[in-house]
mmCIF file of C-alpha atoms in Angstrom:
data_model
loop_
_atom_site.group_PDB
_atom_site.id
_atom_site.type_symbol
_atom_site.label_atom_id
_atom_site.label_comp_id
_atom_site.label_asym_id
_atom_site.label_seq_id
_atom_site.Cartn_x
_atom_site.Cartn_y
_atom_site.Cartn_z
ATOM 1 C CA UNK A 1322 25.950 6.389 -17.521
ATOM 2 C CA UNK A 1323 23.298 8.819 -16.204
ATOM 3 C CA UNK A 1324 24.015 9.968 -12.650
ATOM 4 C CA UNK A 1325 23.067 12.705 -9.924
ATOM 5 C CA UNK A 1326 25.688 13.939 -7.528
ATOM 6 C CA UNK A 1327 24.867 15.731 -4.415
ATOM 7 C CA UNK A 1328 28.045 17.258 -3.112
ATOM 8 C CA UNK A 1329 27.439 17.432 0.398
ATOM 9 C CA UNK A 1330 26.188 14.531 2.726
ATOM 10 C CA UNK A 1331 25.477 16.953 5.490
ATOM 11 C CA UNK A 1332 25.010 20.683 5.841
ATOM 12 C CA UNK A 1333 24.567 22.309 9.297
ATOM 13 C CA UNK A 1334 23.262 25.936 9.309
ATOM 14 C CA UNK A 1335 22.107 28.142 11.956
ATOM 15 C CA UNK A 1336 18.443 29.140 12.057
ATOM 16 C CA UNK A 1337 17.521 32.230 10.013
ATOM 17 C CA UNK A 1338 20.690 31.768 7.868
ATOM 18 C CA UNK A 1339 20.481 31.215 4.072
ATOM 19 C CA UNK A 1340 21.189 27.746 2.813
ATOM 20 C CA UNK A 1341 22.317 26.133 -0.639
ATOM 21 C CA UNK A 1342 22.146 22.385 -1.179
ATOM 22 C CA UNK A 1343 24.260 21.438 -4.228
ATOM 23 C CA UNK A 1344 23.126 18.897 -6.938
ATOM 24 C CA UNK A 1345 24.697 18.193 -10.272
ATOM 25 C CA UNK A 1346 23.544 15.952 -13.081
ATOM 26 C CA UNK A 1347 24.877 14.163 -15.850
ATOM 27 C CA UNK A 1348 24.216 16.200 -19.029
ATOM 28 C CA UNK A 1349 21.520 15.056 -21.412
ATOM 29 C CA UNK A 1350 19.562 16.637 -24.294
ATOM 30 C CA UNK A 1351 16.357 16.291 -22.356
ATOM 31 C CA UNK A 1352 16.331 16.027 -18.615
ATOM 32 C CA UNK A 1353 13.699 16.874 -15.848
ATOM 33 C CA UNK A 1354 14.985 17.774 -12.400
ATOM 34 C CA UNK A 1355 13.334 17.376 -9.223
ATOM 35 C CA UNK A 1356 14.004 18.229 -5.322
ATOM 36 C CA UNK A 1357 12.399 15.870 -2.793
ATOM 37 C CA UNK A 1358 12.218 16.285 1.066
ATOM 38 C CA UNK A 1359 12.134 13.580 3.518
ATOM 39 C CA UNK A 1360 11.174 14.508 7.113
ATOM 40 C CA UNK A 1361 12.154 12.149 9.880
ATOM 41 C CA UNK A 1362 10.116 8.944 9.706
ATOM 42 C CA UNK A 1363 8.273 9.913 6.652
ATOM 43 C CA UNK A 1364 8.144 9.257 2.932
ATOM 44 C CA UNK A 1365 9.462 11.677 0.213
ATOM 45 C CA UNK A 1366 7.517 14.723 -0.700
ATOM 46 C CA UNK A 1367 8.077 16.738 -3.919
ATOM 47 C CA UNK A 1368 9.550 20.127 -3.021
ATOM 48 C CA UNK A 1369 9.795 21.490 -6.571
ATOM 49 C CA UNK A 1370 10.472 20.431 -10.388
ATOM 50 C CA UNK A 1371 11.927 21.704 -13.286
ATOM 51 C CA UNK A 1372 10.507 20.475 -16.579
ATOM 52 C CA UNK A 1373 11.155 23.358 -18.960
ATOM 53 C CA UNK A 1374 10.583 27.210 -19.199
ATOM 54 C CA UNK A 1375 12.099 29.724 -16.511
ATOM 55 C CA UNK A 1376 15.343 28.305 -15.027
ATOM 56 C CA UNK A 1377 14.304 29.663 -11.564
ATOM 57 C CA UNK A 1378 11.846 27.351 -10.001
ATOM 58 C CA UNK A 1379 10.065 28.101 -6.819
ATOM 59 C CA UNK A 1380 8.671 25.452 -4.565
ATOM 60 C CA UNK A 1381 6.880 24.924 -1.265
ATOM 61 C CA UNK A 1382 8.078 26.111 2.055
ATOM 62 C CA UNK A 1383 10.097 29.027 0.540
ATOM 63 C CA UNK A 1384 12.455 26.979 -1.301
ATOM 64 C CA UNK A 1385 13.880 27.758 -4.882
ATOM 65 C CA UNK A 1386 16.203 26.074 -7.186
ATOM 66 C CA UNK A 1387 18.081 27.249 -10.434
ATOM 67 C CA UNK A 1388 18.557 25.030 -13.395
ATOM 68 C CA UNK A 1389 21.862 25.752 -14.862
ATOM 69 C CA UNK A 1390 22.390 23.787 -18.158
ATOM 70 C CA UNK A 1391 26.140 24.924 -18.749
ATOM 71 C CA UNK A 1392 27.084 23.733 -15.214
ATOM 72 C CA UNK A 1393 24.707 20.854 -15.132
ATOM 73 C CA UNK A 1394 23.502 22.037 -11.840
ATOM 74 C CA UNK A 1395 20.303 22.376 -10.042
ATOM 75 C CA UNK A 1396 21.012 23.732 -6.646
ATOM 76 C CA UNK A 1397 18.380 24.299 -3.883
ATOM 77 C CA UNK A 1398 18.239 27.509 -2.014
ATOM 78 C CA UNK A 1399 16.274 29.248 0.790
ATOM 79 C CA UNK A 1400 17.144 32.658 2.114
ATOM 80 C CA UNK A 1401 16.271 31.951 5.637
ATOM 81 C CA UNK A 1402 15.898 28.565 7.199
ATOM 82 C CA UNK A 1403 13.685 27.393 10.222
ATOM 83 C CA UNK A 1404 13.992 24.630 12.446
ATOM 84 C CA UNK A 1405 11.170 22.801 10.812
ATOM 85 C CA UNK A 1406 13.316 22.581 7.524
ATOM 86 C CA UNK A 1407 15.542 19.824 9.364
ATOM 87 C CA UNK A 1408 15.226 16.882 7.002
ATOM 88 C CA UNK A 1409 17.215 15.073 4.317
ATOM 89 C CA UNK A 1410 16.888 16.475 0.783
ATOM 90 C CA UNK A 1411 17.149 14.403 -2.333
ATOM 91 C CA UNK A 1412 17.921 15.687 -5.803
ATOM 92 C CA UNK A 1413 16.618 13.585 -8.686
ATOM 93 C CA UNK A 1414 16.709 13.528 -12.420
ATOM 94 C CA UNK A 1415 14.487 11.900 -15.189
ATOM 95 C CA UNK A 1416 16.018 11.597 -18.676
ATOM 96 C CA UNK A 1417 13.522 11.154 -21.379
ATOM 97 C CA UNK A 1418 15.393 8.508 -23.021
ATOM 98 C CA UNK A 1419 14.798 6.324 -19.751
ATOM 99 C CA UNK A 1420 11.740 5.274 -18.042
ATOM 100 C CA UNK A 1421 12.859 5.872 -14.614
ATOM 101 C CA UNK A 1422 14.249 8.701 -12.165
ATOM 102 C CA UNK A 1423 17.575 8.646 -10.618
ATOM 103 C CA UNK A 1424 18.100 9.970 -7.305
ATOM 104 C CA UNK A 1425 21.264 11.449 -5.644
ATOM 105 C CA UNK A 1426 22.577 10.137 -2.218
ATOM 106 C CA UNK A 1427 20.849 12.938 -0.220
ATOM 107 C CA UNK A 1428 21.889 16.104 1.816
ATOM 108 C CA UNK A 1429 20.914 15.967 5.516
ATOM 109 C CA UNK A 1430 20.167 19.547 6.608
ATOM 110 C CA UNK A 1431 20.608 20.196 10.284
ATOM 111 C CA UNK A 1432 19.389 23.595 11.692
ATOM 112 C CA UNK A 1433 21.089 24.912 14.692
ATOM 113 C CA UNK A 1434 19.103 27.339 16.957
ATOM 114 C CA UNK B 848 -7.467 11.401 -0.445
ATOM 115 C CA UNK B 849 -4.829 10.677 -3.089
ATOM 116 C CA UNK B 850 -2.195 8.426 -1.603
ATOM 117 C CA UNK B 851 0.043 5.539 -1.899
ATOM 118 C CA UNK B 852 -0.226 3.039 0.870
ATOM 119 C CA UNK B 853 2.233 0.321 1.945
ATOM 120 C CA UNK B 854 1.839 -2.705 4.110
ATOM 121 C CA UNK B 855 3.412 -3.612 6.582
ATOM 122 C CA UNK B 856 5.211 -0.492 7.622
ATOM 123 C CA UNK B 857 7.533 -2.495 9.827
ATOM 124 C CA UNK B 858 8.660 -6.258 9.306
ATOM 125 C CA UNK B 859 11.122 -8.417 11.116
ATOM 126 C CA UNK B 860 11.806 -11.713 9.522
ATOM 127 C CA UNK B 861 14.372 -14.592 9.092
ATOM 128 C CA UNK B 862 16.716 -15.427 6.383
ATOM 129 C CA UNK B 863 14.818 -17.517 3.717
ATOM 130 C CA UNK B 864 11.288 -16.902 4.835
ATOM 131 C CA UNK B 865 9.352 -15.593 1.806
ATOM 132 C CA UNK B 866 7.731 -12.273 2.198
ATOM 133 C CA UNK B 867 5.407 -9.856 0.163
ATOM 134 C CA UNK B 868 5.222 -6.143 0.650
ATOM 135 C CA UNK B 869 2.102 -4.559 -0.846
ATOM 136 C CA UNK B 870 1.745 -1.280 -2.525
ATOM 137 C CA UNK B 871 -1.563 0.347 -3.756
ATOM 138 C CA UNK B 872 -2.372 3.716 -5.145
ATOM 139 C CA UNK B 873 -5.678 5.387 -5.839
ATOM 140 C CA UNK B 874 -4.701 7.861 -8.348
ATOM 141 C CA UNK B 875 -4.987 5.784 -11.520
ATOM 142 C CA UNK B 876 -1.421 6.103 -12.225
ATOM 143 C CA UNK B 877 0.106 3.955 -14.823
ATOM 144 C CA UNK B 878 3.868 4.098 -13.589
ATOM 145 C CA UNK B 879 4.741 2.500 -10.338
ATOM 146 C CA UNK B 880 8.088 1.795 -8.855
ATOM 147 C CA UNK B 881 10.000 0.276 -5.875
ATOM 148 C CA UNK B 882 13.005 1.979 -4.218
ATOM 149 C CA UNK B 883 15.375 0.740 -1.511
ATOM 150 C CA UNK B 884 16.823 3.502 0.905
ATOM 151 C CA UNK B 885 20.207 2.723 2.478
ATOM 152 C CA UNK B 886 22.243 5.310 4.374
ATOM 153 C CA UNK B 887 24.596 7.168 2.211
ATOM 154 C CA UNK B 888 23.325 5.641 -0.914
ATOM 155 C CA UNK B 889 20.042 7.521 -1.510
ATOM 156 C CA UNK B 890 17.218 5.734 -3.211
ATOM 157 C CA UNK B 891 18.012 3.011 -5.480
ATOM 158 C CA UNK B 892 15.448 1.651 -7.906
ATOM 159 C CA UNK B 893 14.500 -2.052 -7.583
ATOM 160 C CA UNK B 894 11.728 -2.594 -10.338
ATOM 161 C CA UNK B 895 9.293 -0.411 -12.095
ATOM 162 C CA UNK B 896 6.301 -0.860 -14.038
ATOM 163 C CA UNK B 897 4.803 1.162 -16.920
ATOM 164 C CA UNK B 898 1.338 -0.392 -16.797
ATOM 165 C CA UNK B 899 -0.546 -3.621 -16.145
ATOM 166 C CA UNK B 900 1.520 -6.627 -16.923
ATOM 167 C CA UNK B 901 4.582 -4.520 -17.861
ATOM 168 C CA UNK B 902 7.420 -4.471 -15.703
ATOM 169 C CA UNK B 903 11.227 -3.996 -16.033
ATOM 170 C CA UNK B 904 14.414 -4.001 -13.891
ATOM 171 C CA UNK B 905 15.868 -1.168 -12.043
ATOM 172 C CA UNK B 906 19.306 -0.652 -10.839
ATOM 173 C CA UNK B 907 19.306 -3.348 -7.897
ATOM 174 C CA UNK B 908 16.651 -5.974 -8.890
ATOM 175 C CA UNK B 909 18.684 -9.055 -7.552
ATOM 176 C CA UNK B 910 16.592 -10.971 -4.890
ATOM 177 C CA UNK B 911 13.430 -9.295 -5.739
ATOM 178 C CA UNK B 912 10.275 -10.042 -7.717
ATOM 179 C CA UNK B 913 7.333 -7.948 -8.657
ATOM 180 C CA UNK B 914 4.006 -8.440 -10.358
ATOM 181 C CA UNK B 915 1.443 -5.948 -11.856
ATOM 182 C CA UNK B 916 -1.907 -7.755 -12.373
ATOM 183 C CA UNK B 917 -3.955 -4.556 -11.549
ATOM 184 C CA UNK B 918 -3.292 -1.029 -12.252
ATOM 185 C CA UNK B 919 -3.467 0.005 -8.575
ATOM 186 C CA UNK B 920 -1.503 -2.712 -6.957
ATOM 187 C CA UNK B 921 2.343 -3.368 -7.232
ATOM 188 C CA UNK B 922 3.661 -5.845 -4.548
ATOM 189 C CA UNK B 923 7.344 -6.531 -4.044
ATOM 190 C CA UNK B 924 8.120 -10.062 -3.305
ATOM 191 C CA UNK B 925 11.264 -11.469 -1.551
ATOM 192 C CA UNK B 926 11.410 -15.343 -2.320
ATOM 193 C CA UNK B 927 14.372 -15.845 -0.109
ATOM 194 C CA UNK B 928 15.302 -12.855 2.070
ATOM 195 C CA UNK B 929 18.855 -12.357 3.205
ATOM 196 C CA UNK B 930 20.301 -9.942 5.739
ATOM 197 C CA UNK B 931 21.719 -7.739 2.874
ATOM 198 C CA UNK B 932 17.989 -6.808 1.959
ATOM 199 C CA UNK B 933 17.554 -5.216 5.311
ATOM 200 C CA UNK B 934 16.627 -1.771 4.231
ATOM 201 C CA UNK B 935 13.774 0.898 4.082
ATOM 202 C CA UNK B 936 11.668 0.421 1.035
ATOM 203 C CA UNK B 937 9.416 2.856 -0.733
ATOM 204 C CA UNK B 938 6.705 2.376 -3.407
ATOM 205 C CA UNK B 939 5.937 5.257 -5.590
ATOM 206 C CA UNK B 940 3.691 6.054 -8.531
ATOM 207 C CA UNK B 941 3.164 8.672 -11.327
ATOM 208 C CA UNK B 942 1.420 9.443 -14.582
ATOM 209 C CA UNK B 943 3.608 8.086 -17.414
ATOM 210 C CA UNK B 944 5.620 10.949 -18.804
ATOM 211 C CA UNK B 945 5.130 13.365 -15.742
ATOM 212 C CA UNK B 946 8.056 11.776 -13.709
ATOM 213 C CA UNK B 947 6.443 13.595 -10.620
ATOM 214 C CA UNK B 948 6.295 10.642 -8.182
ATOM 215 C CA UNK B 949 4.113 10.158 -5.199
ATOM 216 C CA UNK B 950 5.684 8.013 -2.417
ATOM 217 C CA UNK B 951 4.288 5.855 0.031
ATOM 218 C CA UNK B 952 5.324 5.929 3.843
ATOM 219 C CA UNK B 953 7.941 3.281 3.660
ATOM 220 C CA UNK B 954 8.391 -0.099 4.989
ATOM 221 C CA UNK B 955 11.160 -0.845 7.190
ATOM 222 C CA UNK B 956 12.358 -4.483 6.624
ATOM 223 C CA UNK B 957 14.978 -6.258 8.943
ATOM 224 C CA UNK B 958 16.138 -9.569 7.904
ATOM 225 C CA UNK B 959 17.976 -11.648 10.717
#
């Protein structure tokens, strides 16, 4: 069965420190990958997406992610976080064989001053 | 402004009292979907629709119904709500094949 695993439910980090949020997906011939962010009391907003091409994808707010096919990973990174990055982050995968997106369980990023 | 709207945003109801949560999008998207979000479980898909009059079950369809009579609207119906349906519900839409979903602001439902 297709699945998306976010390995960390919570990630605390100090302001201006780098951060990596991990995501693994179940392998498939064709997969599209996404990171969404959910700020407190809001809906989900697309951060970035990988459809094809360059494996390094840049998104909004200084985030980037790297598609690694051999490790079936799509980790999200930011070199220096800000208090305003406090949110929950969801990794998601869409498989061309299915008409739906599968979400991971989410990672709550908390920034300490 | 391109958006997905949901109503109501907050709802408290009692077990067994039928309710409908509306969802509307103004982007002419063919694909619409309903999710529920529960702590530690992420988003789980309830139902989705590829176009008018075309709907299909997601991962957790039990206790829910949907209809797609118009392209812009995709209401979620709970015929007989139960406490285990207390959750945060999101509607989303996208163009078929793009998979880039636009989400509504959410509806927080409490069933007592």
